[in-house]
Backbone as JSON, one array per atom type, in Angstrom:
{
  "sequence": "MADQVLLSGGKSVRGRTGPYPTLNSRSGRPKRAPLFFFFALIALSAVILILIARKPSGQPVLIVSGETEGLQTEAARPTLFPVHVDGAVKNPGLYYFAESSIMEDAIKQAGGLSPLADCGAVNLAMLLRPHMKIYVPREGEDVAWLPLGEDEPEAEALIDLNRASQRELETLPGVGQATAEAILAFREENGPFSDIEELMQVPGIKEGRFSKLKDRVTVTGP",
  "N": [[202.54, 123.93, 101.28], [203.27, 127.08, 103.07], [201.47, 129.62, 103.73], [201.22, 133.46, 103.98], [199.2, 135.56, 105.63], [197.49, 138.19, 105.41], [195.84, 139.84, 107.8], [193.44, 142.28, 109.36], [194.45, 145.24, 110.21], [196.61, 145.21, 109.85], [198.55, 142.66, 110.19], [199.72, 139.58, 110.32], [199.02, 136.53, 109.46], [200.14, 132.7, 109.85], [199.04, 130.01, 107.76], [197.57, 127.08, 105.79], [197.7, 126.57, 102.87], [195.05, 124.48, 100.14], [193.23, 121.02, 100.11], [191.62, 121.62, 102.69], [188.8, 123.19, 104.24], [187.74, 126.42, 104.01], [187.38, 128.79, 106.36], [185.11, 130.55, 108.17], [184.98, 133.98, 108.53], [183.99, 134.98, 110.59], [182.8, 133.47, 112.87], [184.88, 131.3, 112.45], [183.71, 128.66, 112.2], [183.45, 126.01, 109.79], [182.52, 126.34, 106.39], [180.6, 124.09, 105.39], [178.86, 123.58, 108.01], [176.11, 124.38, 107.89], [174.93, 123.59, 105.94], [174.56, 120.49, 107.04], [173.14, 121.15, 109.3], [170.82, 121.66, 107.93], [169.97, 119.12, 106.64], [169.59, 117.86, 108.98], [167.31, 118.99, 110.01], [165.07, 118.34, 107.71], [165.08, 116.03, 108.16], [164.18, 115.6, 110.8], [161.47, 116.97, 110.23], [160.47, 114.54, 108.65], [160.35, 112.34, 110.73], [158.43, 113.48, 112.38], [156.05, 113.5, 111.1], [155.78, 111.13, 110.06], [155.1, 110.05, 112.82], [152.64, 111.49, 112.96], [151.34, 110.55, 111.14], [150.91, 107.86, 111.77], [149.39, 108.18, 114.38], [146.21, 107.27, 115.98], [142.76, 108.49, 115.03], [140.61, 110.87, 116.69], [138.16, 110.93, 116.33], [136.16, 107.79, 116.01], [135.37, 105.42, 113.82], [132.09, 104.94, 112.65], [130.27, 102.54, 111.53], [127.62, 100.97, 110.35], [125.5, 98.17, 109.64], [123.07, 97.16, 107.28], [121.32, 95.19, 108.75], [121.24, 96.19, 111.37], [119.96, 98.6, 110.8], [117.67, 97.88, 109.88], [116.38, 97.03, 111.98], [116.32, 99.51, 113.98], [114.54, 100.77, 112.54], [111.92, 99.19, 112.89], [111.85, 99.43, 115.43], [111.24, 102.0, 115.82], [108.64, 101.7, 114.79], [105.23, 102.6, 115.43], [103.07, 100.46, 116.99], [100.25, 98.94, 116.06], [96.64, 98.33, 116.24], [93.37, 96.64, 115.48], [90.05, 97.64, 114.87], [86.77, 97.05, 114.59], [84.54, 98.64, 111.99], [81.52, 99.92, 112.13], [78.12, 100.0, 110.73], [76.26, 103.2, 109.8], [78.7, 104.41, 108.03], [80.34, 105.6, 105.73], [82.21, 103.64, 104.44], [82.33, 100.86, 105.88], [84.35, 98.6, 108.01], [87.18, 96.64, 108.55], [90.04, 98.85, 110.28], [92.97, 99.81, 111.27], [94.51, 100.97, 114.1], [97.01, 103.28, 116.11], [98.17, 103.66, 119.25], [96.46, 105.4, 121.95], [94.09, 106.49, 119.7], [90.95, 107.56, 119.04], [87.32, 107.93, 118.55], [86.86, 109.76, 116.6], [88.69, 109.36, 115.1], [88.44, 107.12, 113.86], [85.99, 107.12, 112.62], [86.84, 108.75, 110.68], [88.84, 106.99, 109.34], [86.91, 105.41, 108.36], [85.92, 106.8, 106.18], [84.04, 108.65, 107.02], [80.84, 109.93, 108.55], [77.66, 108.87, 107.11], [75.09, 110.11, 105.24], [72.4, 109.2, 106.72], [73.29, 108.46, 109.53], [73.18, 108.63, 112.81], [74.06, 111.38, 114.44], [73.84, 112.28, 117.57], [74.6, 110.11, 118.73], [76.79, 109.81, 118.8], [80.05, 109.51, 120.47], [82.63, 111.32, 119.8], [85.04, 111.84, 121.23], [85.62, 109.26, 122.33], [88.03, 106.9, 123.61], [89.67, 104.56, 121.98], [89.74, 101.13, 121.88], [91.77, 97.92, 121.65], [90.55, 95.43, 118.99], [88.02, 96.26, 119.28], [84.39, 96.92, 118.58], [82.78, 99.28, 116.64], [79.61, 100.24, 116.27], [77.67, 102.51, 114.26], [74.94, 104.18, 114.7], [72.16, 104.47, 112.42], [69.79, 107.05, 111.83], [66.67, 107.11, 113.86], [67.25, 104.07, 113.86], [66.58, 101.73, 116.28], [68.77, 101.13, 118.38], [69.91, 98.38, 120.97], [72.42, 98.17, 122.31], [74.35, 99.81, 124.43], [74.47, 103.42, 124.42], [76.37, 104.95, 121.67], [79.65, 105.43, 122.21], [79.31, 105.98, 125.0], [81.44, 104.88, 128.21], [82.08, 101.92, 127.91], [81.54, 99.03, 130.06], [83.28, 96.3, 131.39], [82.21, 93.74, 130.95], [80.48, 92.17, 128.29], [77.98, 94.21, 126.71], [74.48, 93.58, 127.36], [72.01, 92.13, 125.3], [68.74, 93.19, 124.48], [65.79, 91.88, 124.76], [63.37, 92.47, 123.9], [64.07, 95.02, 122.68], [65.64, 94.79, 120.66], [67.12, 94.54, 117.55], [67.34, 92.57, 114.38], [69.95, 92.26, 113.36], [71.3, 92.76, 115.72], [70.61, 90.52, 117.52], [72.35, 88.33, 115.85], [74.13, 88.44, 116.6], [74.82, 87.06, 118.95], [75.59, 84.06, 120.66], [75.26, 81.18, 118.76], [73.42, 81.99, 117.17], [71.75, 82.5, 114.45], [70.63, 83.98, 111.25], [68.09, 82.66, 110.46], [67.38, 81.53, 113.65], [67.06, 84.44, 114.75], [65.52, 85.47, 112.92], [63.31, 84.08, 114.02], [62.88, 84.38, 116.68], [62.1, 87.39, 116.47], [59.61, 87.08, 115.63], [58.3, 85.54, 117.08], [57.99, 87.23, 119.22], [56.91, 89.48, 117.73], [54.48, 87.78, 117.62], [53.3, 87.39, 120.28], [53.7, 89.42, 121.6], [56.21, 91.69, 123.92], [58.98, 90.33, 125.34], [58.14, 89.16, 128.51], [60.35, 87.22, 130.15], [63.32, 85.92, 129.93], [63.59, 83.26, 130.18], [61.57, 82.47, 128.27], [62.26, 82.78, 125.86], [63.0, 79.55, 125.52], [60.64, 79.03, 124.54], [60.68, 79.75, 121.73], [60.77, 78.47, 118.68], [63.57, 76.34, 117.58], [65.17, 76.86, 119.72], [66.38, 75.39, 122.79], [66.75, 73.8, 125.91], [69.77, 73.57, 125.85], [70.59, 75.41, 124.06], [70.06, 77.58, 125.38], [71.42, 78.32, 127.3], [73.37, 78.89, 126.45], [72.54, 81.58, 126.12], [71.18, 82.88, 128.31], [73.41, 84.47, 129.81], [73.46, 86.65, 128.23], [71.82, 87.89, 127.63], [68.93, 89.93, 128.18], [65.51, 91.07, 129.61], [63.13, 94.18, 129.18], [60.91, 96.29, 129.88], [58.19, 97.62, 127.66]],
  "CA": [[203.29, 125.28, 101.36], [202.66, 127.96, 104.17], [201.13, 131.39, 103.26], [200.66, 134.57, 104.77], [197.45, 135.62, 105.39], [196.98, 139.28, 105.85], [194.64, 140.37, 108.44], [192.6, 143.48, 109.13], [195.35, 146.15, 111.27], [198.11, 145.03, 109.45], [198.9, 141.66, 111.06], [199.57, 138.34, 109.32], [199.16, 134.45, 110.15], [200.95, 131.94, 108.19], [198.13, 129.27, 107.64], [197.99, 126.2, 105.34], [196.54, 126.05, 101.41], [195.22, 122.94, 99.94], [191.95, 120.78, 100.32], [190.97, 122.18, 103.73], [187.71, 124.23, 104.28], [188.14, 127.81, 104.31], [186.82, 129.12, 107.8], [184.13, 131.33, 108.34], [185.65, 134.63, 108.66], [183.61, 135.79, 111.66], [182.74, 132.24, 113.39], [185.58, 130.43, 112.52], [183.24, 127.63, 111.9], [183.53, 125.56, 108.46], [181.03, 126.79, 105.42], [179.42, 123.14, 105.3], [177.44, 123.37, 108.82], [174.41, 125.07, 107.68], [174.3, 122.08, 105.06], [174.29, 119.22, 107.93], [171.74, 121.46, 109.88], [169.65, 121.58, 106.68], [169.45, 117.67, 106.33], [169.01, 116.9, 110.17], [166.02, 119.55, 110.18], [164.23, 117.42, 106.62], [164.91, 114.15, 108.94], [163.17, 115.48, 112.25], [160.31, 116.75, 110.01], [160.2, 113.3, 108.6], [159.81, 111.89, 111.74], [157.38, 114.29, 112.91], [155.15, 113.26, 110.02], [155.62, 109.72, 110.49], [154.33, 110.1, 114.33], [151.15, 111.75, 113.26], [150.48, 109.07, 110.59], [150.42, 106.86, 113.04], [148.54, 108.35, 115.51], [144.68, 107.09, 115.98], [142.2, 109.5, 114.99], [140.0, 110.79, 117.86], [136.63, 110.37, 116.27], [135.93, 106.55, 115.85], [134.39, 105.66, 112.13], [130.79, 103.97, 112.69], [129.86, 101.43, 110.62], [125.83, 100.63, 110.58], [125.13, 97.67, 108.76], [121.8, 97.47, 106.95], [120.72, 94.72, 109.33], [120.73, 97.38, 112.68], [119.31, 99.81, 110.42], [116.29, 97.49, 109.56], [116.06, 97.1, 113.42], [115.96, 100.55, 114.62], [113.24, 101.31, 111.87], [111.18, 98.33, 113.23], [111.54, 100.05, 117.01], [110.19, 103.3, 115.8], [107.45, 101.66, 114.12], [104.34, 102.23, 116.27], [102.21, 99.41, 117.47], [98.66, 99.34, 115.69], [95.73, 97.21, 117.13], [92.18, 96.48, 114.86], [89.01, 98.16, 115.02], [85.6, 97.1, 113.35], [83.92, 99.91, 112.02], [80.11, 99.04, 111.04], [76.83, 100.86, 110.61], [76.11, 104.47, 109.06], [79.85, 105.21, 107.74], [80.68, 105.39, 104.46], [83.24, 102.81, 103.96], [82.68, 100.01, 107.08], [85.5, 97.83, 107.45], [87.98, 96.76, 109.54], [90.93, 99.51, 110.58], [94.13, 99.57, 112.27], [94.9, 102.44, 114.72], [97.66, 103.44, 117.08], [97.59, 103.82, 120.71], [95.46, 107.02, 121.81], [93.36, 107.05, 118.59], [89.35, 108.13, 119.5], [86.69, 107.59, 118.06], [86.73, 110.7, 115.11], [90.21, 108.78, 114.19], [88.09, 105.5, 113.42], [85.15, 107.26, 111.71], [87.32, 109.65, 109.44], [89.62, 106.46, 108.6], [85.86, 104.51, 107.65], [85.26, 107.73, 104.96], [83.44, 109.74, 107.51], [79.73, 109.58, 108.54], [77.11, 108.67, 106.33], [73.95, 110.97, 105.8], [71.77, 108.46, 107.38], [73.77, 108.63, 110.46], [72.35, 109.33, 114.12], [75.01, 111.99, 115.0], [73.58, 112.51, 118.7], [74.82, 108.82, 119.42], [78.61, 109.11, 118.5], [80.89, 110.08, 120.93], [83.94, 111.48, 119.0], [86.03, 111.6, 122.23], [85.76, 108.27, 123.03], [88.96, 106.53, 123.4], [89.47, 103.41, 120.96], [90.37, 99.97, 122.48], [92.01, 96.82, 120.55], [89.8, 94.49, 118.61], [86.63, 96.69, 119.63], [83.5, 96.69, 117.45], [82.19, 100.1, 116.42], [78.29, 100.74, 115.15], [77.27, 103.95, 114.19], [73.69, 103.74, 114.45], [70.89, 105.2, 111.59], [68.43, 107.9, 112.25], [65.36, 106.44, 114.32], [67.19, 103.28, 114.46], [66.28, 101.33, 117.7], [69.93, 100.05, 119.22], [69.69, 97.72, 122.25], [73.7, 98.14, 122.62], [75.0, 100.79, 125.25], [74.43, 104.37, 123.65], [77.74, 104.7, 121.0], [80.53, 106.06, 122.98], [79.63, 105.76, 126.37], [81.92, 103.92, 128.44], [81.44, 100.59, 127.8], [81.73, 98.19, 130.83], [84.76, 95.2, 131.78], [81.67, 92.58, 130.42], [79.79, 92.7, 127.18], [76.87, 94.56, 126.79], [73.18, 92.39, 127.55], [71.1, 92.37, 123.96], [67.37, 92.79, 125.53], [65.09, 90.3, 123.54], [62.18, 93.43, 123.99], [64.09, 96.04, 121.38], [66.84, 94.27, 119.47], [67.15, 93.84, 115.67], [68.01, 91.21, 113.74], [71.34, 92.28, 113.16], [71.93, 92.31, 117.03], [70.29, 89.27, 117.48], [72.53, 87.53, 115.48], [75.46, 88.77, 117.54], [74.77, 86.2, 120.46], [76.41, 82.55, 120.37], [74.48, 80.11, 118.3], [71.81, 82.72, 116.72], [71.86, 83.19, 113.01], [69.7, 84.54, 110.5], [66.75, 81.37, 110.86], [66.99, 81.84, 114.55], [67.05, 85.76, 114.78], [64.01, 85.91, 112.62], [62.13, 83.07, 114.56], [62.79, 85.06, 117.73], [61.0, 88.41, 116.03], [58.38, 86.78, 114.69], [57.65, 85.41, 118.54], [57.8, 88.83, 119.91], [55.66, 89.79, 116.75], [53.07, 87.53, 117.71], [53.28, 87.32, 121.69], [54.06, 90.49, 122.33], [57.4, 91.7, 124.77], [58.98, 88.54, 126.21], [58.83, 88.99, 130.23], [61.28, 86.53, 131.01], [64.27, 85.32, 129.9], [63.0, 81.88, 129.79], [60.15, 82.43, 127.05], [63.32, 82.07, 124.7], [62.89, 78.4, 124.93], [59.38, 78.45, 123.79], [60.68, 80.0, 119.88], [60.93, 77.23, 117.6], [64.92, 75.9, 117.61], [66.02, 77.34, 121.02], [66.12, 74.08, 123.43], [67.57, 74.2, 127.23], [70.97, 73.7, 125.65], [71.09, 76.71, 123.71], [69.04, 78.67, 126.13], [72.23, 78.12, 128.42], [74.8, 79.88, 126.21], [72.2, 82.86, 125.97], [71.27, 83.45, 129.09], [74.11, 85.41, 130.21], [74.06, 87.49, 127.23], [69.85, 88.57, 127.02], [67.74, 90.69, 129.16], [64.45, 91.78, 128.61], [62.82, 95.51, 129.87], [59.42, 96.66, 129.79], [57.48, 97.69, 126.33]],
  "C": [[202.32, 126.32, 102.48], [202.86, 129.21, 103.28], [200.7, 132.52, 104.46], [199.59, 135.06, 104.74], [197.18, 137.38, 106.11], [195.66, 139.59, 106.44], [194.17, 141.97, 108.6], [194.01, 144.04, 110.36], [196.67, 145.78, 111.13], [199.04, 143.69, 109.91], [198.83, 140.5, 109.74], [199.67, 136.84, 110.0], [199.35, 133.86, 109.12], [199.58, 130.26, 108.68], [198.86, 128.21, 106.4], [196.92, 126.67, 103.85], [196.26, 125.09, 101.38], [193.6, 122.58, 100.16], [191.07, 120.99, 101.64], [189.6, 123.14, 103.92], [188.46, 125.51, 104.77], [186.8, 128.25, 105.69], [186.16, 130.32, 107.56], [184.75, 132.72, 109.06], [185.12, 135.24, 110.45], [183.61, 134.45, 112.64], [183.96, 131.55, 113.82], [184.93, 129.21, 112.28], [183.41, 126.74, 110.01], [182.25, 125.5, 107.9], [179.97, 125.36, 105.52], [178.78, 122.89, 106.67], [176.53, 123.55, 108.79], [174.03, 123.7, 107.06], [173.91, 120.96, 106.14], [173.33, 119.76, 109.01], [170.29, 121.42, 109.08], [168.95, 120.23, 106.52], [168.83, 117.14, 107.5], [167.69, 117.32, 110.09], [164.95, 118.6, 108.95], [164.05, 116.1, 107.79], [164.04, 114.22, 109.96], [161.67, 116.05, 111.5], [159.77, 115.67, 109.63], [159.52, 112.44, 109.38], [158.84, 112.51, 112.4], [156.08, 113.24, 112.19], [154.92, 112.02, 110.07], [154.65, 109.5, 111.94], [152.91, 110.68, 113.95], [150.38, 110.96, 112.19], [150.07, 108.21, 111.24], [149.71, 107.13, 114.49], [147.13, 108.0, 115.19], [143.8, 108.5, 116.02], [141.02, 109.59, 116.18], [138.6, 110.71, 117.4], [136.73, 109.04, 115.69], [135.12, 106.58, 114.4], [133.31, 103.89, 112.87], [130.31, 103.23, 111.7], [128.21, 100.77, 111.14], [125.71, 99.59, 109.35], [123.51, 97.85, 108.49], [120.75, 96.61, 108.06], [120.06, 95.9, 111.07], [119.84, 98.41, 111.88], [117.78, 99.72, 110.48], [115.12, 97.51, 111.35], [115.73, 98.49, 114.23], [114.55, 101.06, 113.72], [111.98, 100.06, 112.26], [110.85, 98.93, 114.71], [111.05, 100.96, 116.89], [108.99, 103.14, 115.42], [106.13, 101.47, 115.26], [103.57, 100.67, 116.02], [100.64, 99.64, 116.8], [97.88, 98.02, 116.02], [94.27, 97.44, 116.01], [90.91, 97.1, 115.38], [87.93, 98.02, 114.18], [84.68, 98.32, 113.59], [82.5, 99.66, 111.28], [79.16, 100.22, 111.13], [76.74, 102.2, 109.68], [77.42, 105.4, 108.75], [79.61, 104.76, 106.09], [81.38, 104.25, 103.72], [83.41, 101.4, 105.56], [83.67, 98.91, 106.76], [86.12, 97.82, 108.79], [89.31, 97.72, 109.44], [91.83, 99.12, 111.38], [94.82, 101.19, 112.91], [96.08, 102.27, 115.82], [96.92, 103.96, 118.38], [97.19, 105.57, 121.25], [94.33, 107.25, 120.93], [92.02, 106.91, 119.31], [88.51, 107.78, 118.4], [86.43, 108.61, 116.79], [87.56, 109.91, 114.59], [89.51, 107.61, 113.37], [86.78, 106.11, 112.49], [85.89, 108.01, 110.18], [88.1, 108.09, 108.53], [87.98, 105.18, 107.48], [85.05, 105.5, 106.35], [84.55, 108.26, 105.44], [81.79, 109.26, 107.97], [78.51, 109.4, 107.2], [75.64, 109.69, 106.32], [73.03, 110.65, 106.46], [72.38, 108.4, 109.08], [73.27, 109.59, 111.91], [73.69, 110.12, 115.06], [75.14, 112.13, 116.33], [74.18, 111.07, 119.49], [76.15, 108.73, 119.53], [78.74, 110.25, 119.8], [82.44, 110.56, 120.37], [85.27, 111.44, 120.0], [86.43, 110.48, 123.24], [87.11, 107.46, 122.64], [88.83, 104.96, 122.47], [90.36, 102.35, 121.76], [90.69, 98.84, 121.4], [90.89, 95.7, 120.46], [87.99, 94.58, 119.13], [85.67, 96.72, 118.28], [82.88, 98.23, 117.51], [80.94, 100.02, 115.88], [77.61, 101.69, 115.49], [75.45, 103.7, 113.62], [72.59, 105.0, 113.8], [70.02, 106.38, 112.75], [67.01, 107.14, 112.69], [65.98, 104.99, 114.52], [67.29, 102.76, 115.74], [67.49, 100.41, 118.07], [69.61, 99.96, 120.47], [71.24, 97.77, 122.96], [73.6, 99.72, 123.71], [74.87, 102.13, 123.63], [76.09, 104.45, 122.7], [78.86, 106.17, 121.92], [81.07, 106.54, 124.33], [80.62, 104.99, 126.75], [81.58, 102.93, 128.57], [82.18, 99.8, 129.39], [82.47, 96.9, 130.72], [83.75, 94.1, 130.64], [80.96, 93.24, 129.31], [78.42, 92.92, 127.64], [75.75, 93.59, 126.82], [72.61, 92.95, 126.17], [69.61, 92.55, 124.92], [66.78, 92.89, 123.95], [63.98, 91.62, 122.83], [62.48, 94.81, 122.48], [65.27, 95.86, 120.59], [66.34, 94.1, 118.08], [67.79, 93.04, 115.4], [69.18, 91.02, 113.5], [72.37, 92.22, 114.71], [71.78, 91.33, 117.52], [71.58, 88.25, 117.13], [74.28, 87.61, 115.89], [75.9, 87.61, 118.59], [75.32, 85.04, 119.87], [75.38, 81.86, 119.67], [73.31, 81.06, 117.67], [72.47, 83.04, 115.37], [70.96, 83.46, 112.78], [68.37, 83.93, 110.66], [66.49, 82.01, 112.3], [66.44, 83.23, 115.25], [65.61, 86.36, 114.32], [62.78, 85.21, 113.57], [61.7, 83.83, 116.11], [62.09, 86.47, 117.63], [59.85, 87.95, 115.65], [57.95, 85.88, 116.27], [57.5, 86.32, 119.17], [56.74, 89.69, 119.09], [54.49, 89.27, 117.17], [52.6, 87.35, 119.0], [53.45, 88.27, 122.52], [55.61, 90.51, 122.81], [57.73, 90.51, 125.58], [58.97, 89.56, 128.14], [59.4, 88.45, 131.12], [62.04, 86.2, 130.16], [64.22, 84.06, 129.13], [61.89, 81.42, 128.72], [61.25, 82.28, 125.92], [63.13, 80.67, 124.37], [61.66, 77.76, 124.33], [59.47, 78.88, 121.79], [61.12, 78.67, 119.79], [62.63, 77.13, 117.32], [65.55, 76.42, 118.66], [65.47, 76.39, 122.25], [67.12, 74.68, 124.57], [69.16, 74.38, 126.74], [71.57, 75.15, 124.95], [70.54, 77.97, 124.47], [70.51, 78.81, 127.13], [73.46, 78.75, 128.04], [74.37, 81.05, 125.9], [71.48, 83.53, 126.98], [71.43, 84.62, 129.69], [74.16, 86.32, 129.27], [72.94, 88.35, 126.86], [69.62, 89.42, 128.72], [66.37, 91.13, 128.51], [63.52, 93.5, 129.88], [61.17, 95.6, 129.32], [59.06, 97.45, 128.41], [57.77, 99.25, 126.18]]
}
């Protein structure tokens, strides 16, 4: 059934009544349009959230295994080398040092100098070398080696037969306690050696043993 609708200004229009949506008085659009846009906005938001969730993170996750950590620790650990510290120190023995260690480090590791040490024979600034032996002399001890702390030559220092102690003689190849005592006894009875060949006059030292010693010994005046 058609009805008349009275509009502003006194005019009327014919319309229909029934299940049709009511028009918006200003735009003429159905009132259900805002509801459509509301659901469309929800759908668009859902799509944006899904895309953000699928986007890879800008910061990658770094997984460090225990094995890798172990390798890094080994690489950071400094390499140590052995040095034998002996003589007038409180705790003689074998100690390990890092590169660029000096004599002062060695003496500290050995507990410091003993009260009997000849401090004047020690160069605390000398650089340590792998597998070297440090011997700190006691006061008044006659040491045939180079003064402790001086730069030693590449070749081993020669042992002076006229000045060496029993300990020093025992460092020679093939010379034990008995042979060292025999050399000292010969020197005591016959006076200083005048030539290294006189070693063959010491009981127990023949030509074969002398050939191993001749490049390691020397003689100086009394």
